[in-house]
Coordinates of C-alpha atoms in Angstrom, one line a residue:
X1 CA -8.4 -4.2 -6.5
X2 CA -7.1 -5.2 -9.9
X3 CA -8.0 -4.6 -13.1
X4 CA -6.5 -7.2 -15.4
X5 CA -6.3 -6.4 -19.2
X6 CA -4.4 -10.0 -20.1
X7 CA -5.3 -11.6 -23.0
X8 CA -3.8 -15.5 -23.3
X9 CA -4.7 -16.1 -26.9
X10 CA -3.3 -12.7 -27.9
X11 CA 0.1 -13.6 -26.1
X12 CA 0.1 -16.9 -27.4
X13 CA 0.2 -15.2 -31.1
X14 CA 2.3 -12.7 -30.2
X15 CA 5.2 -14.8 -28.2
X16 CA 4.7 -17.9 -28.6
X17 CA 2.8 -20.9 -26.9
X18 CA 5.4 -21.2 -24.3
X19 CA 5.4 -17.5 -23.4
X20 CA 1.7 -17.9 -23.0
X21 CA 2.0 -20.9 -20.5
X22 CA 4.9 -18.9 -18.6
X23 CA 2.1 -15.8 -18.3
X24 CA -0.2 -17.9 -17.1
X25 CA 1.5 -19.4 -14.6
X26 CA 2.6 -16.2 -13.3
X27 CA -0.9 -15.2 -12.8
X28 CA -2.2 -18.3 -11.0
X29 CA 0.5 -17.5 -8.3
X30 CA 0.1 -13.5 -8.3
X31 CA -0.8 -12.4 -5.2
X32 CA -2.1 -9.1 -5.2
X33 CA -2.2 -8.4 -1.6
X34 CA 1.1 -9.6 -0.8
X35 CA 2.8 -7.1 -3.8
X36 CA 0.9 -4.3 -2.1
X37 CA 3.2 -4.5 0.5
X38 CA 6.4 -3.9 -1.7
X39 CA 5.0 -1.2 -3.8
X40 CA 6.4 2.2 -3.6
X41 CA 4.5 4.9 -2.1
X42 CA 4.1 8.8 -1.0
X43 CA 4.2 10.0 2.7
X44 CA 0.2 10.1 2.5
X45 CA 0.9 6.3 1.9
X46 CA -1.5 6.6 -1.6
X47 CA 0.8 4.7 -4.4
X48 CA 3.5 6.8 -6.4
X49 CA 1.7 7.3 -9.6
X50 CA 2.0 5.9 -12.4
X51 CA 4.6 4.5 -11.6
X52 CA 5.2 0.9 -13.7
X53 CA 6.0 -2.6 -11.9
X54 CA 8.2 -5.6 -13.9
X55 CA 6.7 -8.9 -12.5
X56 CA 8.4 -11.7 -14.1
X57 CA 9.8 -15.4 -13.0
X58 CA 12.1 -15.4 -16.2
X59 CA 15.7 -16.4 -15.3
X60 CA 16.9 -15.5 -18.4
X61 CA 18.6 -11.9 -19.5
X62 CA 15.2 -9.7 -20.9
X63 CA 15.8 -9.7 -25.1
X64 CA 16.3 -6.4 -26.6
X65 CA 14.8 -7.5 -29.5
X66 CA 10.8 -7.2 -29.8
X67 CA 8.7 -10.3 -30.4
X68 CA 11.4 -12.5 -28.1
X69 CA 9.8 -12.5 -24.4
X70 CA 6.5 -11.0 -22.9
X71 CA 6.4 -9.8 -19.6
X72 CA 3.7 -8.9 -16.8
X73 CA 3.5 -5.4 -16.0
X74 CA 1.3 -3.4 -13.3
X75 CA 0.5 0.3 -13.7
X76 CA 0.0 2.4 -10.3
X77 CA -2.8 4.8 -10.6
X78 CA -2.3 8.0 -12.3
X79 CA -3.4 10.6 -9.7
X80 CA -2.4 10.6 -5.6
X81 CA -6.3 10.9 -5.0
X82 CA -7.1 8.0 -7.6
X83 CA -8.5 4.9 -6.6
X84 CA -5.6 2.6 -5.5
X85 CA -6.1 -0.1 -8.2
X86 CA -3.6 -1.7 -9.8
X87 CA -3.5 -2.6 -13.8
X88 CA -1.8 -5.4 -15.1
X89 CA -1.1 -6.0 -18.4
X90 CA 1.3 -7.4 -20.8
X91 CA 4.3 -6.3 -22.8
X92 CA 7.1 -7.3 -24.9
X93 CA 10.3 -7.2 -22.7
X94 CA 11.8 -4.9 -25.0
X95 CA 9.3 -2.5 -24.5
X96 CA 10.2 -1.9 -20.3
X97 CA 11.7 1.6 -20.1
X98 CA 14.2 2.6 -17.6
X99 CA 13.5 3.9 -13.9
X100 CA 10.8 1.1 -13.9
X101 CA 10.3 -0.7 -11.0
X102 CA 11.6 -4.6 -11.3
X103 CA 10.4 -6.8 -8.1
X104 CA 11.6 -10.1 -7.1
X105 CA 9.3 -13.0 -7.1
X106 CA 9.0 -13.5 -3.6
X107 CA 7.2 -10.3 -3.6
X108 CA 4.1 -11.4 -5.2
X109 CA 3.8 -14.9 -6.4
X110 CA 2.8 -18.1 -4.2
X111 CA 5.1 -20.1 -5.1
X112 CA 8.3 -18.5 -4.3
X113 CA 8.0 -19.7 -0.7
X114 CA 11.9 -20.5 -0.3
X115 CA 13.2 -17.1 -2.1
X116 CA 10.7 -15.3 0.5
X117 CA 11.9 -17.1 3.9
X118 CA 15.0 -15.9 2.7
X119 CA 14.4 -12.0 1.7
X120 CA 12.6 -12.0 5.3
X121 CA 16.2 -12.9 6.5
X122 CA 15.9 -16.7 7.4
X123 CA 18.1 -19.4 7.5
X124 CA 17.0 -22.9 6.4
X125 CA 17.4 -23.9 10.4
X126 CA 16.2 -20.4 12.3
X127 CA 14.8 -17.0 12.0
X128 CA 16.5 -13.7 13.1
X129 CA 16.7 -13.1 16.4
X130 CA 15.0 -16.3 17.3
X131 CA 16.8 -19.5 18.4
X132 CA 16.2 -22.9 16.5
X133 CA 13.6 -24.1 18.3
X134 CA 11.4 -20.7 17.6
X135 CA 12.0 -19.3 20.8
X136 CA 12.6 -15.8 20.4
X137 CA 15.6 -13.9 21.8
X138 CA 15.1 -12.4 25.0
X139 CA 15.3 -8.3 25.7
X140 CA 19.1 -8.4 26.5
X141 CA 19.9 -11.6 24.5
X142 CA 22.3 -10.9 21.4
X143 CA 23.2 -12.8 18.5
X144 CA 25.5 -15.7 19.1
X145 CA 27.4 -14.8 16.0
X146 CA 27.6 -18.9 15.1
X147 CA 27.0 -20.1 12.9
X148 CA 27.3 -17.1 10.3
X149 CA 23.8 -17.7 8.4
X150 CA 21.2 -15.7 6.8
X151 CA 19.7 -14.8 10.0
X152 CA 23.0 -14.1 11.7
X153 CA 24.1 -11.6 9.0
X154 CA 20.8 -10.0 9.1
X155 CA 21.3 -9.4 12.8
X156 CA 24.5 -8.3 12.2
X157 CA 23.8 -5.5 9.6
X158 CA 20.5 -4.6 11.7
X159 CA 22.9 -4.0 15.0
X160 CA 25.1 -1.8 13.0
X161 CA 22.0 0.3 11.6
X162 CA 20.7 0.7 15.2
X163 CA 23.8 2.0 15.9
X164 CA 24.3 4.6 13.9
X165 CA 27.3 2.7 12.4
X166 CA 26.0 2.9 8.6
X167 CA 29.8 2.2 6.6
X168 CA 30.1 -0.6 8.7
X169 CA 26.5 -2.2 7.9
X170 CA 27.4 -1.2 4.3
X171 CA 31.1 -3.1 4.5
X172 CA 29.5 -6.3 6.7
X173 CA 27.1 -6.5 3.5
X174 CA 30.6 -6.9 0.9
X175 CA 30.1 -3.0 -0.6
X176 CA 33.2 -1.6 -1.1
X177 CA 31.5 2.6 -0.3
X178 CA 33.5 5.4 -2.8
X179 CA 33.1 8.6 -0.7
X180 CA 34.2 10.9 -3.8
X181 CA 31.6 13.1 -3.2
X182 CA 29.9 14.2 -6.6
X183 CA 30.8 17.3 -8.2
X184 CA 29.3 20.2 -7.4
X185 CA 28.1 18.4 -3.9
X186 CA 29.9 17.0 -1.1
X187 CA 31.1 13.9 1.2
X188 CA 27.9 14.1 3.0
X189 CA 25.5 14.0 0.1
X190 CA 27.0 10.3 -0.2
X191 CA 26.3 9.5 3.8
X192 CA 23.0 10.9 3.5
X193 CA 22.1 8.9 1.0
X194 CA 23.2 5.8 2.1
X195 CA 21.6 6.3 5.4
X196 CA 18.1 7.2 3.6
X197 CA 18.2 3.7 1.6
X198 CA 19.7 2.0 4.3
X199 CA 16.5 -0.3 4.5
X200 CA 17.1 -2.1 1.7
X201 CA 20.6 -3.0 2.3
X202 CA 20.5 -6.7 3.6
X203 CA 18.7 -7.3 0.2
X204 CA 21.0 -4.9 -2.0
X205 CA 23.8 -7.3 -3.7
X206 CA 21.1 -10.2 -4.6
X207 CA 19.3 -7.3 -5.8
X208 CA 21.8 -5.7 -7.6
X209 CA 23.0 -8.9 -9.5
X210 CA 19.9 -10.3 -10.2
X211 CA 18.8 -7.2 -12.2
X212 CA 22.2 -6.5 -13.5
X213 CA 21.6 -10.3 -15.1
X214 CA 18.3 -9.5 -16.1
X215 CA 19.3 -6.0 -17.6
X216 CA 22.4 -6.6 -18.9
X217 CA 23.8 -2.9 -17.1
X218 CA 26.8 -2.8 -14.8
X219 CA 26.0 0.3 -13.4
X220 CA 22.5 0.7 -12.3
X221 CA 21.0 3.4 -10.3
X222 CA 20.4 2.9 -6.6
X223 CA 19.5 6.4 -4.6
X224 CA 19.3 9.7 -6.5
X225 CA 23.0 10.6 -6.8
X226 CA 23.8 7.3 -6.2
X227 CA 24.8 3.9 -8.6
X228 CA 26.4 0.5 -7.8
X229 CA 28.4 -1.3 -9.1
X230 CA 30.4 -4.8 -9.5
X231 CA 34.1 -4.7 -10.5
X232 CA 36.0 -8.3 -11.2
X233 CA 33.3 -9.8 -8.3
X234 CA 34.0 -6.1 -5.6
X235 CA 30.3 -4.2 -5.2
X236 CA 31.2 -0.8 -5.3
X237 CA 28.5 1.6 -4.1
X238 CA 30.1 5.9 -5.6
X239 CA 28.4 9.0 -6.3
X240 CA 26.7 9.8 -9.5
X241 CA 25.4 13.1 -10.3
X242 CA 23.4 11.8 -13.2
X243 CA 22.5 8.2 -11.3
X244 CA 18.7 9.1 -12.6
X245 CA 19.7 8.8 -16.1
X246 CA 21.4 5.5 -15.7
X247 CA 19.2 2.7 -18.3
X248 CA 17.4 -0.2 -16.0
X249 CA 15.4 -0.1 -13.3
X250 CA 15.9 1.2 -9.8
X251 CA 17.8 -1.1 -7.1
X252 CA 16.4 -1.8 -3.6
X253 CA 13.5 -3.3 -2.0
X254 CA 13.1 -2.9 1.4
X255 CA 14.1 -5.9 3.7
X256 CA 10.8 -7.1 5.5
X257 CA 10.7 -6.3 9.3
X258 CA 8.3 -9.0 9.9
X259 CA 10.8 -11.1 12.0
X260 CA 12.0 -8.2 14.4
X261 CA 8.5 -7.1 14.9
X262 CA 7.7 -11.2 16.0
X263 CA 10.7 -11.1 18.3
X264 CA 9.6 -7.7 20.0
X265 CA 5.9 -9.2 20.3
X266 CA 4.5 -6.3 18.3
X267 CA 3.6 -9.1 15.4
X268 CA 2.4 -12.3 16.3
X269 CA 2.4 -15.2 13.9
X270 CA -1.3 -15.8 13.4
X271 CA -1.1 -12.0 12.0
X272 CA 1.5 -12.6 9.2
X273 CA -0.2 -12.5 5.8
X274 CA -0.9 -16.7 5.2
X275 CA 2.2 -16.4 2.5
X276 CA 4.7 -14.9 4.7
X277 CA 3.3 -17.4 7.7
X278 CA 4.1 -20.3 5.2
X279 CA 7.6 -19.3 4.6
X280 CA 8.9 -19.0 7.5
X281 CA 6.5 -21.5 9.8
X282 CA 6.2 -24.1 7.4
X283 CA 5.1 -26.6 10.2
X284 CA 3.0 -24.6 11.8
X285 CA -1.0 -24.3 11.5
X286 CA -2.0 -20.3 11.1
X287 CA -4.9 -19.6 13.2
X288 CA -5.8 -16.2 10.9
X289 CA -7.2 -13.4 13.8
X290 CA -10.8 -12.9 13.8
X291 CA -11.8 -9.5 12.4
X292 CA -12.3 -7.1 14.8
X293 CA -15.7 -6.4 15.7
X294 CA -17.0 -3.0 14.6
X295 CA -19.6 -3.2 17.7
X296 CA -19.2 -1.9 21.4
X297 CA -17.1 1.0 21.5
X298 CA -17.7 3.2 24.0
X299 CA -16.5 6.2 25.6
X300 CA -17.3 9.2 27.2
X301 CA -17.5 13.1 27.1
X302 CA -18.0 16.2 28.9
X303 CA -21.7 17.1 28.9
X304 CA -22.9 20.0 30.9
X305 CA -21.6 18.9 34.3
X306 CA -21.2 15.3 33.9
X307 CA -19.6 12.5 32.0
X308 CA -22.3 10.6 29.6
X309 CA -21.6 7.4 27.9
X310 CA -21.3 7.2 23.9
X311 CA -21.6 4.3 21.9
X312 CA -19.7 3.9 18.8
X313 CA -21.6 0.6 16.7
X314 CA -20.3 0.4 13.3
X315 CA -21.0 3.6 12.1
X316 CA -23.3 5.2 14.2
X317 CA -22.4 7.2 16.9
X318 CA -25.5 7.0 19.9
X319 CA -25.2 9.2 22.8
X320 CA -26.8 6.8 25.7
X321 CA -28.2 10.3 28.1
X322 CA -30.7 12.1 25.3
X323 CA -32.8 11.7 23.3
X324 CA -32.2 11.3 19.4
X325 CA -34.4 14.1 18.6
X326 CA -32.4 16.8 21.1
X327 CA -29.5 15.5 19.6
X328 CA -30.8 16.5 16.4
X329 CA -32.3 19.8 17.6
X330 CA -29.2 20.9 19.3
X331 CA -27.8 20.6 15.9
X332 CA -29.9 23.0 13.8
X333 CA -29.7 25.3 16.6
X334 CA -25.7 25.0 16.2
X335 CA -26.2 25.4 12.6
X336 CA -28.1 28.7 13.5
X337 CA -24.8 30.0 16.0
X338 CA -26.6 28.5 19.0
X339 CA -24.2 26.9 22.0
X340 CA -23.5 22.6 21.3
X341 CA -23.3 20.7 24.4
X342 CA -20.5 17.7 24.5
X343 CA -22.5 14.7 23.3
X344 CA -24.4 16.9 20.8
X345 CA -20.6 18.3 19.6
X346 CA -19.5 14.1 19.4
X347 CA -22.0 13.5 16.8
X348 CA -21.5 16.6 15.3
X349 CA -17.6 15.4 15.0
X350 CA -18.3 11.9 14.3
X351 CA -20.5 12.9 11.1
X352 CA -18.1 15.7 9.6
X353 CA -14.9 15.8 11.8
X354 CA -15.4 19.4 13.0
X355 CA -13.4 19.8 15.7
X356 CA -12.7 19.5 19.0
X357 CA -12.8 15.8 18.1
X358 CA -12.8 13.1 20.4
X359 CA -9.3 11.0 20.3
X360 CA -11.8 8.0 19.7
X361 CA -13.3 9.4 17.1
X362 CA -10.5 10.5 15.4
X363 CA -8.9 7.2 15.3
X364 CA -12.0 5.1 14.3
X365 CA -12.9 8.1 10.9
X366 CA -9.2 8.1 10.3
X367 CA -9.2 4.0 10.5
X368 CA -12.6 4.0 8.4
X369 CA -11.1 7.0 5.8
X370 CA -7.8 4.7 4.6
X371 CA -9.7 1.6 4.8
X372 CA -12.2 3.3 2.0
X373 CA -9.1 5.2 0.4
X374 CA -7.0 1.9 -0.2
X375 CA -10.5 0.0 -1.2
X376 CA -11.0 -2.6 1.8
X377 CA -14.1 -3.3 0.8
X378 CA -15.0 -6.4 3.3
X379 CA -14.1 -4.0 6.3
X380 CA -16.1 -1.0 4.9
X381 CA -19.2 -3.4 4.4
X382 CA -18.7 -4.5 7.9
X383 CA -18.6 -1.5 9.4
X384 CA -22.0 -0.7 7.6
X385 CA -23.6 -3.6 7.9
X386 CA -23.1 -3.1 11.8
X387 CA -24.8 0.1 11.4
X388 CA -24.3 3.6 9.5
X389 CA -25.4 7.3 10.2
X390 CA -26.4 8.5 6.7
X391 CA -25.1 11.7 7.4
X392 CA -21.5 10.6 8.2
X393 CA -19.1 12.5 6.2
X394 CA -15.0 13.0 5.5
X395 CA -13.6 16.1 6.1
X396 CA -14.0 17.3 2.4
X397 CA -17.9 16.2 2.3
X398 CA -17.8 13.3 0.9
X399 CA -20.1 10.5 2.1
X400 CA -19.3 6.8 1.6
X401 CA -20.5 6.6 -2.2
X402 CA -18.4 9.3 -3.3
X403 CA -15.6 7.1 -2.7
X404 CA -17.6 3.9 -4.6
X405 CA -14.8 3.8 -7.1
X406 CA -12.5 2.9 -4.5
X407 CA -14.6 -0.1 -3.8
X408 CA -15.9 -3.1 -5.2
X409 CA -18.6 -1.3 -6.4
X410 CA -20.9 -4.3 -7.2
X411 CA -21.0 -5.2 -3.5
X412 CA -20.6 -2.0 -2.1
X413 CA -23.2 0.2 -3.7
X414 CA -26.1 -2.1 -3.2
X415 CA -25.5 -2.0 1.0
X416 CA -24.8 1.7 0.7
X417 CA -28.2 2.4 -0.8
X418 CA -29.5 0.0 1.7
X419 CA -28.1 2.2 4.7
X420 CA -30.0 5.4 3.7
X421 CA -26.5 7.0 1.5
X422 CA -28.2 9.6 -1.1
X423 CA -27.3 9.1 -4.6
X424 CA -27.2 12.9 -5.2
X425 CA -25.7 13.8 -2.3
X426 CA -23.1 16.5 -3.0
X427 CA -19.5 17.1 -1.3
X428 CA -17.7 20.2 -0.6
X429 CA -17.2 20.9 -4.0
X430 CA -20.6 20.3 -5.0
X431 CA -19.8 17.4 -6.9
X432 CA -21.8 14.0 -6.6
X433 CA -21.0 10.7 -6.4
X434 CA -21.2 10.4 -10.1
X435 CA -19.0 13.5 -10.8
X436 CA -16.2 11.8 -8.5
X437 CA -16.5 8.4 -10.3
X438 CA -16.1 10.5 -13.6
X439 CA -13.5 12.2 -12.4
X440 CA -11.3 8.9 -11.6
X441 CA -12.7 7.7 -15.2
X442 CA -14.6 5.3 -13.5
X443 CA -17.1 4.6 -16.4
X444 CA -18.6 0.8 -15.0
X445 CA -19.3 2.4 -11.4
X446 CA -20.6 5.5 -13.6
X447 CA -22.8 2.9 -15.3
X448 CA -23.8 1.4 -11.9
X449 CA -25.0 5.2 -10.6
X450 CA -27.3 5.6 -13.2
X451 CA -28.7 2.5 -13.2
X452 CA -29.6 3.0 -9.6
X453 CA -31.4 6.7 -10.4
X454 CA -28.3 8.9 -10.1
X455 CA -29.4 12.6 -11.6
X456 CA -26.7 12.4 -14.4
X457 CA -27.5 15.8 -15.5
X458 CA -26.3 17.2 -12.2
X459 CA -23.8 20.4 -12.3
X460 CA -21.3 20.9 -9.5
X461 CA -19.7 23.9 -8.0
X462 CA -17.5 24.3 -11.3
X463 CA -20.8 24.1 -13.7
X464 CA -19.3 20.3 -15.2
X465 CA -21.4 17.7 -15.7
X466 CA -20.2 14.0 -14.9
X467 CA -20.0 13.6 -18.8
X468 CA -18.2 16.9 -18.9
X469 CA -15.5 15.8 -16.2
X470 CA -15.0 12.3 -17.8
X471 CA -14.2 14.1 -21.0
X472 CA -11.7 16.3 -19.3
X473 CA -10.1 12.8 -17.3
X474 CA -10.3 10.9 -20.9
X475 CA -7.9 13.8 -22.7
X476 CA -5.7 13.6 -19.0
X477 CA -5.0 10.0 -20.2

């Protein structure tokens, strides 16, 4: 989900006619889906917030005077629990501030099919760790060394990772490493750190120098007590204690492991995104994989002194041996401290996640959680349109509208209502669907709620209104 706020006129009479046609060719190649895959992000996997992403195709040093050159910008949300949208906009290039995020183009626009085959470590004749012909290497086959390539040197500096040898990888790739440890630290601070960004090391020097052009720095940060360097054409990697001070943008994007995940059959090549797939097979025909069916699943569980049969179809949980109605009455009797037999205690977890939880279970509300968290709306209709409990809930109480803002909401909230979802219904908190679209400042899916009949008076368990909490998330900026 993106929510552009580019004006073409605007940038023609700000920069110029040919700035304008140099925007807009940027945006017909931007490819949203592909730059999700490069953008950084916390160990719950939600973007880093607000953090701010340079896209530009300019091959010219940024001015640093204002009014010279506009470039694309996208903002990350501004909370962890926000809804993962992106915002793109434009700025003058004087305006980008330092410890931004700069990506190549091969991370997001169409067109940059040749720079992408090679950041995903491909030769013009082969791919790593596959021979000419697209056969892949076998289990104990190694890299013939010859001739030294793109894809040899990528297997070369992988090996050495695997190994544990990390100077070594950092030498193959021409970095001359200063182990003057920083003051106040020591040797192993600079070890550590090279060994935590070791990822993006068979991209780092075209990295480096193509940012150091752009930025006009010779020292640019690269971990967080770390900088590089280049020195009469010698990349020099040392410690720096203040690295996060350094002006410019942050060094490293992770190299793609889309080739070793083809060669180990983990990745096949009808599964790599169709831009990727083009770069690399360029002759080939990509047969895309056919969504997987949200139907059929089935398992069983302890019951009494049997094993019964449950059926999982999109998201409604049936258990095969009883009847609906016991189902529902060994429920309220639960509710009221009474015993919960095992199909009774599946349903029970399928709709909240109240544990024990079924490992199938877990996986398929886990699955169905990120999938609404990262807004995937086509597989979150889907899964409804195959068939939804009303009463399915997260683990904080939310049901599937409270996370409309995460969705397309003027697909989404149509087929929610259509399933049975209550527009009132409250969460864990007491707050309803609308007070969580206030509360990610959501104002067209707030429009959208009370349009539909959402109570817009409603208090939740703090006594705010939704026009109370969208005050509070306007003055958050």
């Amino acid at each position: 989900m993106v929510d552009p706020h580019v004006d073409l006129p605007d940038v023609a009479r700000r920069w110029g006619a040919g700035e304008a046609e140099r925007i807009e060719a940027e945006l017909h190649g931007f490819a949203p889906d592909l730059l999700r895959r490069f953008l950084p992000r916390m160990d719950t996997l939600a973007l880093v917030p607000r953090q701010q992403v340079v896209l530009s195709r300019l091959n010219v040093p940024f001015p640093t005077r204002p009014g010279r050159a506009a470039v694309l910008v996208v903002s990350l949300p501004a909370d962890v629990r926000a809804p993962q949208r992106l915002g793109l906009r434009v700025i003058d290039a004087a305006e980008v501030g330092d410890g931004w995020l700069d990506l190549p183009d091969w991370c997001w626009h169409a067109q940059a099919s040749v720079e992408r085959r090679g950041a995903y470590g491909a030769s013009p004749e082969r791919l790593p760790w596959h021979h000419p012909d697209g056969r892949p290497y076998a289990p104990d086959e190694t890299s013939p060394g010859e001739p030294a390539d793109r894809a040899a040197a990528m297997e070369t500096l992988t090996a050495l990772l695997e190994a544990g040898e990390v100077l070594a990888a950092y030498q193959a790739a021409g970095f001359v490493v200063d182990h003057t440890p920083p003051r106040y630290g020591s040797a192993f601070l600079v070890t550590h750190q090279l060994t935590r960004s070791a990822s993006t090391l068979p991209l780092l020097a075209a990295e480096y120098r193509r940012l150091a052009h752009r930025y006009g720095h010779r020292s640019l940060r690269f971990a967080a007590q770390l900088a590089v360097a280049e020195d009469d054409g010698v990349l020099r990697l040392y410690a720096h204690p203040s690295a996060y001070k350094l002006p410019g943008p942050l060094v490293g994007v992770p190299a793609p492991s889309e080739a070793a995940l083809l060669r180990s059959g983990a990745l096949t090549a009808d599964q790599l995104h169709p831009l990727v797939h083009e770069a690399l097979f360029p002759d080939r025909d990509q047969r895309r994989p056919v969504t997987r069916s949200q139907t059929g699943k089935e398992f069983r569980v302890r019951c009494g002194g049997d094993w019964h049969l449950l059926r999982l179809t999109g998201g409604h949980l049936t258990a095969t041996r009883h009847d609906p109605a016991e189902i529902e009455r060994e429920l309220l009797l639960a509710q009221l401290g009474g015993s919960i037999n095992g199909c009774a205690n599946a349903v029970r977890a399928w709709r909240t996640g109240a544990k024990p939880v079924p490992r199938e279970i877990r996986r398929t509300r886990s699955d169905l959680h990120a999938r609404l968290f990262h807004g995937d709306t086509d597989t979150v209709l889907a899964f409804v349109e195959a068939g939804l409990d009303p009463e399915l809930r997260d683990g904080t109480g939310s049901t599937l509208l409270h996370w409309l803002s995460h969705l397309d909401h003027v697909r989404a909230l149509p087929a929610l209502l259509a399933a049975g979802l209550s527009l009132d219904a409250r969460d864990g908190e007491g707050d309803t669907p609308l007070h969580r679209a206030a509360a990610a400042g959501a104002e067209d899916v707030m429009t959208a709620l009370v349009d539909a009949g959402a109570d817009r008076r409603a208090v939740n368990g703090s006594n705010r209104t939704p026009a109370r909490l969208l005050q509070e998330t306007r003055r958050r900026g």
